[in-house]
mmCIF file of N, CA, C and O in Angstrom:
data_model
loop_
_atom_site.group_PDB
_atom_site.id
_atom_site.type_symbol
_atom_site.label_atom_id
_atom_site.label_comp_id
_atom_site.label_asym_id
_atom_site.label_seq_id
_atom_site.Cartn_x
_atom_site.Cartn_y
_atom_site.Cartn_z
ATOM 1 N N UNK A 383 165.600 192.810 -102.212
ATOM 2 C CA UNK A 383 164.523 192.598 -103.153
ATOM 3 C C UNK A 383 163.268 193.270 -102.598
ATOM 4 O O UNK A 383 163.006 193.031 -101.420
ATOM 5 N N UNK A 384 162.571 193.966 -103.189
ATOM 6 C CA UNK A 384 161.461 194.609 -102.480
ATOM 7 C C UNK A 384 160.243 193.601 -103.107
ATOM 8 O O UNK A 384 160.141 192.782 -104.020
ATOM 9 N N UNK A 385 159.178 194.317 -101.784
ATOM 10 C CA UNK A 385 157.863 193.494 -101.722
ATOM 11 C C UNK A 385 156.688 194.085 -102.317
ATOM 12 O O UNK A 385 156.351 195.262 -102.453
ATOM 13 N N UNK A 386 156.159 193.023 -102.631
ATOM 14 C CA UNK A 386 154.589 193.029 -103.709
ATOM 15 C C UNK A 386 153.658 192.590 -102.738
ATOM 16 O O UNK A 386 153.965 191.714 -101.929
ATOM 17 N N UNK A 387 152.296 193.249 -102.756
ATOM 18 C CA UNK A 387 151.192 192.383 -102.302
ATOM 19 C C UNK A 387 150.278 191.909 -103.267
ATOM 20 O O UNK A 387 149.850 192.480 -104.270
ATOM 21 N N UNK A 388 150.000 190.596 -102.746
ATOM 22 C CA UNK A 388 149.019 189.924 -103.868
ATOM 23 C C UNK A 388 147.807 189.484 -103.263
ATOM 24 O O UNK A 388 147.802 189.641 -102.042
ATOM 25 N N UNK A 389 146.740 188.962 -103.768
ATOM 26 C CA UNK A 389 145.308 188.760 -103.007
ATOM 27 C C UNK A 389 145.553 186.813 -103.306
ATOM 28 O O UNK A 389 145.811 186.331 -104.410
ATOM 29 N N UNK A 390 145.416 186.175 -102.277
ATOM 30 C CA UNK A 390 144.685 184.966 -102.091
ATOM 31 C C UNK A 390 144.136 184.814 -100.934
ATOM 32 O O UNK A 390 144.506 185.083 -99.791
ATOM 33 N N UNK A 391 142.632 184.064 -101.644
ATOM 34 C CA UNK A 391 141.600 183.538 -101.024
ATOM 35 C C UNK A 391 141.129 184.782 -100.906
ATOM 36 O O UNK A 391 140.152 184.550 -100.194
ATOM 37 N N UNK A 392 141.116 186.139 -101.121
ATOM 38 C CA UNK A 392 140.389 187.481 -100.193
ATOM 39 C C UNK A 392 141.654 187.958 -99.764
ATOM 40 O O UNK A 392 142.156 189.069 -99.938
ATOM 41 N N UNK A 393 142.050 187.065 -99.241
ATOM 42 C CA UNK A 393 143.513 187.917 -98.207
ATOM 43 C C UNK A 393 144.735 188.233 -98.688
ATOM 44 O O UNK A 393 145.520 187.447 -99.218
ATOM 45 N N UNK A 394 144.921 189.605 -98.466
ATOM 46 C CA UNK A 394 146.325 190.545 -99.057
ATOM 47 C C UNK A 394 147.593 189.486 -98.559
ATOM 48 O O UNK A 394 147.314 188.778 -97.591
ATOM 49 N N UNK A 395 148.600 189.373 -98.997
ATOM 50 C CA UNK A 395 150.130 188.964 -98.554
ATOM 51 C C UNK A 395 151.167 189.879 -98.813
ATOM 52 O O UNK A 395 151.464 190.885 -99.458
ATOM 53 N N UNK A 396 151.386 189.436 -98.381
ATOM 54 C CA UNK A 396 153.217 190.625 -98.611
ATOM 55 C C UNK A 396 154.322 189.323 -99.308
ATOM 56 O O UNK A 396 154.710 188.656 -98.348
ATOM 57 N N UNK A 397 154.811 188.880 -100.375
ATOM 58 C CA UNK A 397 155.671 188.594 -100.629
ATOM 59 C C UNK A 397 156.763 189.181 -101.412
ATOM 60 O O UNK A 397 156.796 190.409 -101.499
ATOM 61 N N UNK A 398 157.751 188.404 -102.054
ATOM 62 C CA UNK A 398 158.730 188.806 -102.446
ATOM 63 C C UNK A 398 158.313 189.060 -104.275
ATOM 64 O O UNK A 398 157.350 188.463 -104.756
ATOM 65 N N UNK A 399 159.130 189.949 -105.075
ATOM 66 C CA UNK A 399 158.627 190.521 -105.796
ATOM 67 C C UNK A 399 158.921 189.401 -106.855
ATOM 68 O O UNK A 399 158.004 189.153 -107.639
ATOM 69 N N UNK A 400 160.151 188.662 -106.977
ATOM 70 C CA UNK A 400 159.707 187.316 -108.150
ATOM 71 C C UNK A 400 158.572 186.628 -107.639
ATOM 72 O O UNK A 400 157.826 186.267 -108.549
ATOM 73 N N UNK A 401 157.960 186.147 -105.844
ATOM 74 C CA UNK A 401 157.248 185.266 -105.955
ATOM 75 C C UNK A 401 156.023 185.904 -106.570
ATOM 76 O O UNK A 401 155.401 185.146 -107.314
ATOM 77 N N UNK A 402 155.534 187.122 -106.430
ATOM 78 C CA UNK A 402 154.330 187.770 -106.653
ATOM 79 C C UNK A 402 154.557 187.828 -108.601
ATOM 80 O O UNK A 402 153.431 188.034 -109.054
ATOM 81 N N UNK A 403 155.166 187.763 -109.293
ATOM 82 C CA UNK A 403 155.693 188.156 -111.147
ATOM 83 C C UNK A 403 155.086 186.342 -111.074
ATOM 84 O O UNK A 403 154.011 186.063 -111.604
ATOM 85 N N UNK A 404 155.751 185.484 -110.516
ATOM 86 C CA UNK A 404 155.164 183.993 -110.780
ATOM 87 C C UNK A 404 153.892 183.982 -110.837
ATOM 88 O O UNK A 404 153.226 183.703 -111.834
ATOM 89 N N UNK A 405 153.312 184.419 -109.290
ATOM 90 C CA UNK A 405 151.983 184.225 -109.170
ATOM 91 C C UNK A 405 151.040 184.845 -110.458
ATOM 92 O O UNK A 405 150.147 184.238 -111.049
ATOM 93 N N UNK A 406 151.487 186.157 -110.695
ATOM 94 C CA UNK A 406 150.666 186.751 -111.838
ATOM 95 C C UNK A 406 150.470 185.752 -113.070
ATOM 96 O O UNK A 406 149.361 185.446 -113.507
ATOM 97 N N UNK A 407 151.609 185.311 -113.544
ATOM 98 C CA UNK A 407 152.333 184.368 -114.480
ATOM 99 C C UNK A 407 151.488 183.864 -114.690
ATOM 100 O O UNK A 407 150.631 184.096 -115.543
ATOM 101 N N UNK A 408 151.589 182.802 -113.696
ATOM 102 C CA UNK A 408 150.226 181.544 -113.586
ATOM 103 C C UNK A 408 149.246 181.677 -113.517
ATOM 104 O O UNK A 408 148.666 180.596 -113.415
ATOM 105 N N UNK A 409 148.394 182.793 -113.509
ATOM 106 C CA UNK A 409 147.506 182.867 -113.618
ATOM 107 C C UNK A 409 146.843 183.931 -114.883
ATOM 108 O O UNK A 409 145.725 184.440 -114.949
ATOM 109 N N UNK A 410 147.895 184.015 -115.727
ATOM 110 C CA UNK A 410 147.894 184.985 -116.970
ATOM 111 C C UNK A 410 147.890 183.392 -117.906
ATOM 112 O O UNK A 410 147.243 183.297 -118.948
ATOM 113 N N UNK A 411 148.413 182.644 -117.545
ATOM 114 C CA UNK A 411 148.369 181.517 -118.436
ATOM 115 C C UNK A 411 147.204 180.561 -117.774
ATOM 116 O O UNK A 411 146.907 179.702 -118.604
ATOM 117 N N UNK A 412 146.746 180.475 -117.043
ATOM 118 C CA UNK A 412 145.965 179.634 -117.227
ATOM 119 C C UNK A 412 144.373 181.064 -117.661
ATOM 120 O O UNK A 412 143.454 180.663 -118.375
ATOM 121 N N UNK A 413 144.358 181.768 -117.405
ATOM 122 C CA UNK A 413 143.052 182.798 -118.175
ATOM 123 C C UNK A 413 143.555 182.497 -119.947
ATOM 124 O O UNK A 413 142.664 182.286 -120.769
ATOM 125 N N UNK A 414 145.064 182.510 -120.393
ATOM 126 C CA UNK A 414 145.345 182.298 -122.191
ATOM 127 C C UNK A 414 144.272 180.659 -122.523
ATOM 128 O O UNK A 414 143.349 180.389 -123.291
ATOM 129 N N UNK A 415 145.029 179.912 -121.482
ATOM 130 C CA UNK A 415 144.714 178.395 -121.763
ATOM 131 C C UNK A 415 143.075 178.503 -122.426
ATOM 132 O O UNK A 415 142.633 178.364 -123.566
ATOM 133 N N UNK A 416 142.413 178.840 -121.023
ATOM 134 C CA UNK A 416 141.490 179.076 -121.184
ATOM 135 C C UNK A 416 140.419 179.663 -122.068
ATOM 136 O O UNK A 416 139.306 179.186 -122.291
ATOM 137 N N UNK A 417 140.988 180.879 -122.574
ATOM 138 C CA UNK A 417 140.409 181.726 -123.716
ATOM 139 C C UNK A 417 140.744 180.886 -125.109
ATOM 140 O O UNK A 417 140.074 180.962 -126.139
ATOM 141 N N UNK A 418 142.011 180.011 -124.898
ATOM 142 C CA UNK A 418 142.324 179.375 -126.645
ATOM 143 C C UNK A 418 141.106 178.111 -126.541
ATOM 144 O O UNK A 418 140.418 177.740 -127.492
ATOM 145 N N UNK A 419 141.060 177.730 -125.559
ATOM 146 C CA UNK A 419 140.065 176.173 -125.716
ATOM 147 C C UNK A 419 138.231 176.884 -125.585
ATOM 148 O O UNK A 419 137.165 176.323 -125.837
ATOM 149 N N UNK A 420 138.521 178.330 -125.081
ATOM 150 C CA UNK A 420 137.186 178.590 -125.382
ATOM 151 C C UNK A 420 136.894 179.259 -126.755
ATOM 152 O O UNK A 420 135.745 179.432 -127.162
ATOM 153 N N UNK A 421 137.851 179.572 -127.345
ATOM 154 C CA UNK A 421 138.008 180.344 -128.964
ATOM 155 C C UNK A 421 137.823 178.978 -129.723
ATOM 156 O O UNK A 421 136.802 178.849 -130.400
ATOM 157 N N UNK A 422 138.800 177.876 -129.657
ATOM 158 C CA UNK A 422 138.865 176.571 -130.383
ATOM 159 C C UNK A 422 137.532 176.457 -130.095
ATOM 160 O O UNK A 422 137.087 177.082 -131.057
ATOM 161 N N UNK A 423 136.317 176.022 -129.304
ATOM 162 C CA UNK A 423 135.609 175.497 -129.034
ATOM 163 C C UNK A 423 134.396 175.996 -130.026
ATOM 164 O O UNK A 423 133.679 175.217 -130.655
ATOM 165 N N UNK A 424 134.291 177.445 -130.058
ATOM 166 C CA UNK A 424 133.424 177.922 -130.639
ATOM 167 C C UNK A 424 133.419 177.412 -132.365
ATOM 168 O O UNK A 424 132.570 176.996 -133.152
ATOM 169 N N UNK A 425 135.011 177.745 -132.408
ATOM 170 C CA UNK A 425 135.096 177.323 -133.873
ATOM 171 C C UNK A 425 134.681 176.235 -134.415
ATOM 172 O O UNK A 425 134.200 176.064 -135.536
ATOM 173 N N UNK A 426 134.994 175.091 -133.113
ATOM 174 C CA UNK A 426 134.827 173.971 -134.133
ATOM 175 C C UNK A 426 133.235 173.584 -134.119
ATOM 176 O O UNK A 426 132.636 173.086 -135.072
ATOM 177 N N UNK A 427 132.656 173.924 -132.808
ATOM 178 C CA UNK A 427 131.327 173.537 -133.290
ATOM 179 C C UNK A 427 130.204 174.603 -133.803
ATOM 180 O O UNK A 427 128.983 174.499 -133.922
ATOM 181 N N UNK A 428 131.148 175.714 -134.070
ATOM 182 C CA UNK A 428 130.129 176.807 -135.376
ATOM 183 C C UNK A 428 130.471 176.053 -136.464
ATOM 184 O O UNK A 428 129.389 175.525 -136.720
ATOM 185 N N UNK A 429 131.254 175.644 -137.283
ATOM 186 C CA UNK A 429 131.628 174.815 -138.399
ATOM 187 C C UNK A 429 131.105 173.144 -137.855
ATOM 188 O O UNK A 429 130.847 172.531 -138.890
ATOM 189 N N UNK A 430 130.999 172.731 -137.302
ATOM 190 C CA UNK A 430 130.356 171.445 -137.118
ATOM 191 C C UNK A 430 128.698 171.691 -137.157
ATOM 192 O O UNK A 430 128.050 171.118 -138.033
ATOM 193 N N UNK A 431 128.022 172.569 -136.174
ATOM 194 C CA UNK A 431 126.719 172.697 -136.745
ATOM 195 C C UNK A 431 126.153 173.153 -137.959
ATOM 196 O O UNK A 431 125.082 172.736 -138.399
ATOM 197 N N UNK A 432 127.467 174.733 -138.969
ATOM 198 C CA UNK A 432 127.303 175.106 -140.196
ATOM 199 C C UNK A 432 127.149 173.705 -141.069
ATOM 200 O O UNK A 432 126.257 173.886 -141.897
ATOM 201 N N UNK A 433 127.671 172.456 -141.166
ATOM 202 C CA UNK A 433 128.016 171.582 -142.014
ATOM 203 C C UNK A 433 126.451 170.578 -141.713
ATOM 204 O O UNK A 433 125.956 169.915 -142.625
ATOM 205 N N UNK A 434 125.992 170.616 -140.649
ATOM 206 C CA UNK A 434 125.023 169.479 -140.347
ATOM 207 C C UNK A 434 124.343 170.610 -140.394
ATOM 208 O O UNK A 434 124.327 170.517 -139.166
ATOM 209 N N UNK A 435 123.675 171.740 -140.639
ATOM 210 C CA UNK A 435 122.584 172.206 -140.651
ATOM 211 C C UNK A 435 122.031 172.933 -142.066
ATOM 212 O O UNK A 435 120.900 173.391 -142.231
ATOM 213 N N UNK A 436 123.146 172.918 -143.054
ATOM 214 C CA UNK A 436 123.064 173.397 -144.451
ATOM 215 C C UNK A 436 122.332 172.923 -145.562
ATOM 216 O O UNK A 436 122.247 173.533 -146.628
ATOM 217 N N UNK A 437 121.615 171.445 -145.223
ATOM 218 C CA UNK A 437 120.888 170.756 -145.718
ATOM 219 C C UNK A 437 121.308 169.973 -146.871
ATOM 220 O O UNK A 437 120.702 169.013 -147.348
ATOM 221 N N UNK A 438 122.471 170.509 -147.296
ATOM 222 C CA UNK A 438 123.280 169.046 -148.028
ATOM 223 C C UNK A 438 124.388 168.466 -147.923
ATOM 224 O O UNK A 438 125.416 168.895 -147.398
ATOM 225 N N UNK A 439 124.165 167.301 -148.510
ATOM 226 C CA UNK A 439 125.345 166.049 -147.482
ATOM 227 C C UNK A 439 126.669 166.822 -147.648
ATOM 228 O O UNK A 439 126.645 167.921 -148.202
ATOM 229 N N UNK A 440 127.523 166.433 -147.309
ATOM 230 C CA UNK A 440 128.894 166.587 -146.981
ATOM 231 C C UNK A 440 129.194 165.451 -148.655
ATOM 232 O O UNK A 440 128.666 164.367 -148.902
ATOM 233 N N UNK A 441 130.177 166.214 -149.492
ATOM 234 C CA UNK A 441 130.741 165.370 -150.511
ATOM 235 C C UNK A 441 131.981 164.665 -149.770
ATOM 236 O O UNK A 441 132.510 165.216 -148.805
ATOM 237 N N UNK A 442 132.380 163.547 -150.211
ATOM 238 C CA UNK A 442 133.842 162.898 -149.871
ATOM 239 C C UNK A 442 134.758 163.507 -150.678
ATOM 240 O O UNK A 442 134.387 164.377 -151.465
ATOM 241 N N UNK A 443 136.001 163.147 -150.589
ATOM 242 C CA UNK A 443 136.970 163.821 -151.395
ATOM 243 C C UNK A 443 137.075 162.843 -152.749
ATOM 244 O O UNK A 443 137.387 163.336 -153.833
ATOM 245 N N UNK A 444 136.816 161.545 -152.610
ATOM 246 C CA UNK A 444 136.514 160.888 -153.817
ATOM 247 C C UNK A 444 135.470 161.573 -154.698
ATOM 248 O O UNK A 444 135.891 161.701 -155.848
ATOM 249 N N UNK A 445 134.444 161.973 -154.543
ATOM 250 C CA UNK A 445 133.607 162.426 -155.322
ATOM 251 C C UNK A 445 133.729 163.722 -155.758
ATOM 252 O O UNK A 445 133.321 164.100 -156.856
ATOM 253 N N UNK A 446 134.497 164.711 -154.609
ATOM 254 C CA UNK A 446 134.818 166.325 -155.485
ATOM 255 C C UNK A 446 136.010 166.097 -156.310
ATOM 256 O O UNK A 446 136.281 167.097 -156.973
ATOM 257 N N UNK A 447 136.962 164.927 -156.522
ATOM 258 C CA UNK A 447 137.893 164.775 -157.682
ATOM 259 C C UNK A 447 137.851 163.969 -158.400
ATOM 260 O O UNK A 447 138.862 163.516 -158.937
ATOM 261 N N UNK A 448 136.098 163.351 -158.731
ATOM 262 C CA UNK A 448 135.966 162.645 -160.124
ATOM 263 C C UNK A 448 135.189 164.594 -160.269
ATOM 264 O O UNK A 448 135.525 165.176 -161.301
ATOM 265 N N UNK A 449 134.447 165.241 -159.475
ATOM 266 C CA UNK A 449 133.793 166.181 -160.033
ATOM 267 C C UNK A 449 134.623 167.227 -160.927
ATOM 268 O O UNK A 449 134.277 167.672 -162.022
ATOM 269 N N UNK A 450 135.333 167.403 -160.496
ATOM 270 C CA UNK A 450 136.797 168.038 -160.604
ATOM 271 C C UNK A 450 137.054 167.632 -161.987
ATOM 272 O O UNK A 450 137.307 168.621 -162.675
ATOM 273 N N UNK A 451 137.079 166.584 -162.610
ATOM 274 C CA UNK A 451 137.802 166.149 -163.700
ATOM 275 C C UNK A 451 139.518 165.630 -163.476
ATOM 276 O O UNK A 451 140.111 165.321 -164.510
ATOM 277 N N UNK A 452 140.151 165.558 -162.382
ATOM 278 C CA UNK A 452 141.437 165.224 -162.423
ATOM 279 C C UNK A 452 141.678 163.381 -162.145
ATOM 280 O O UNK A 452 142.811 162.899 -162.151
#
């Protein structure tokens, strides 16, 4: 099996070429994790401040389906 070097802490290693494909791995998923809860995040509170800053109330769903006529 041939060898990969990878950086922790600063310092180069020499391991084996699945352990170095893991290491990448894990740390390709936790940068995804990261980017979805920072994408989710934006969304929900651009639409949470759009709704409280538009200056009129929020209708219930009772009231947009007497508005509705159904």
């Amino acid at each position: 099996m041939s060898k990969q070097v990878i950086t922790v802490d600063g310092e180069d290693r020499l391991v084996r070429e699945d352990t170095a494909r893991s290491f990448r791995g894990v740390h390709w998923a936790f940068l995804s994790l990261a980017a979805f809860i920072l994408i989710a995040a934006i969304l929900f509170f651009g639409g949470f401040l759009k709704s409280a800053t538009d200056g009129t109330p929020a209708k219930s769903p009772a009231t947009i389906e007497r508005e509705s006529g159904r």
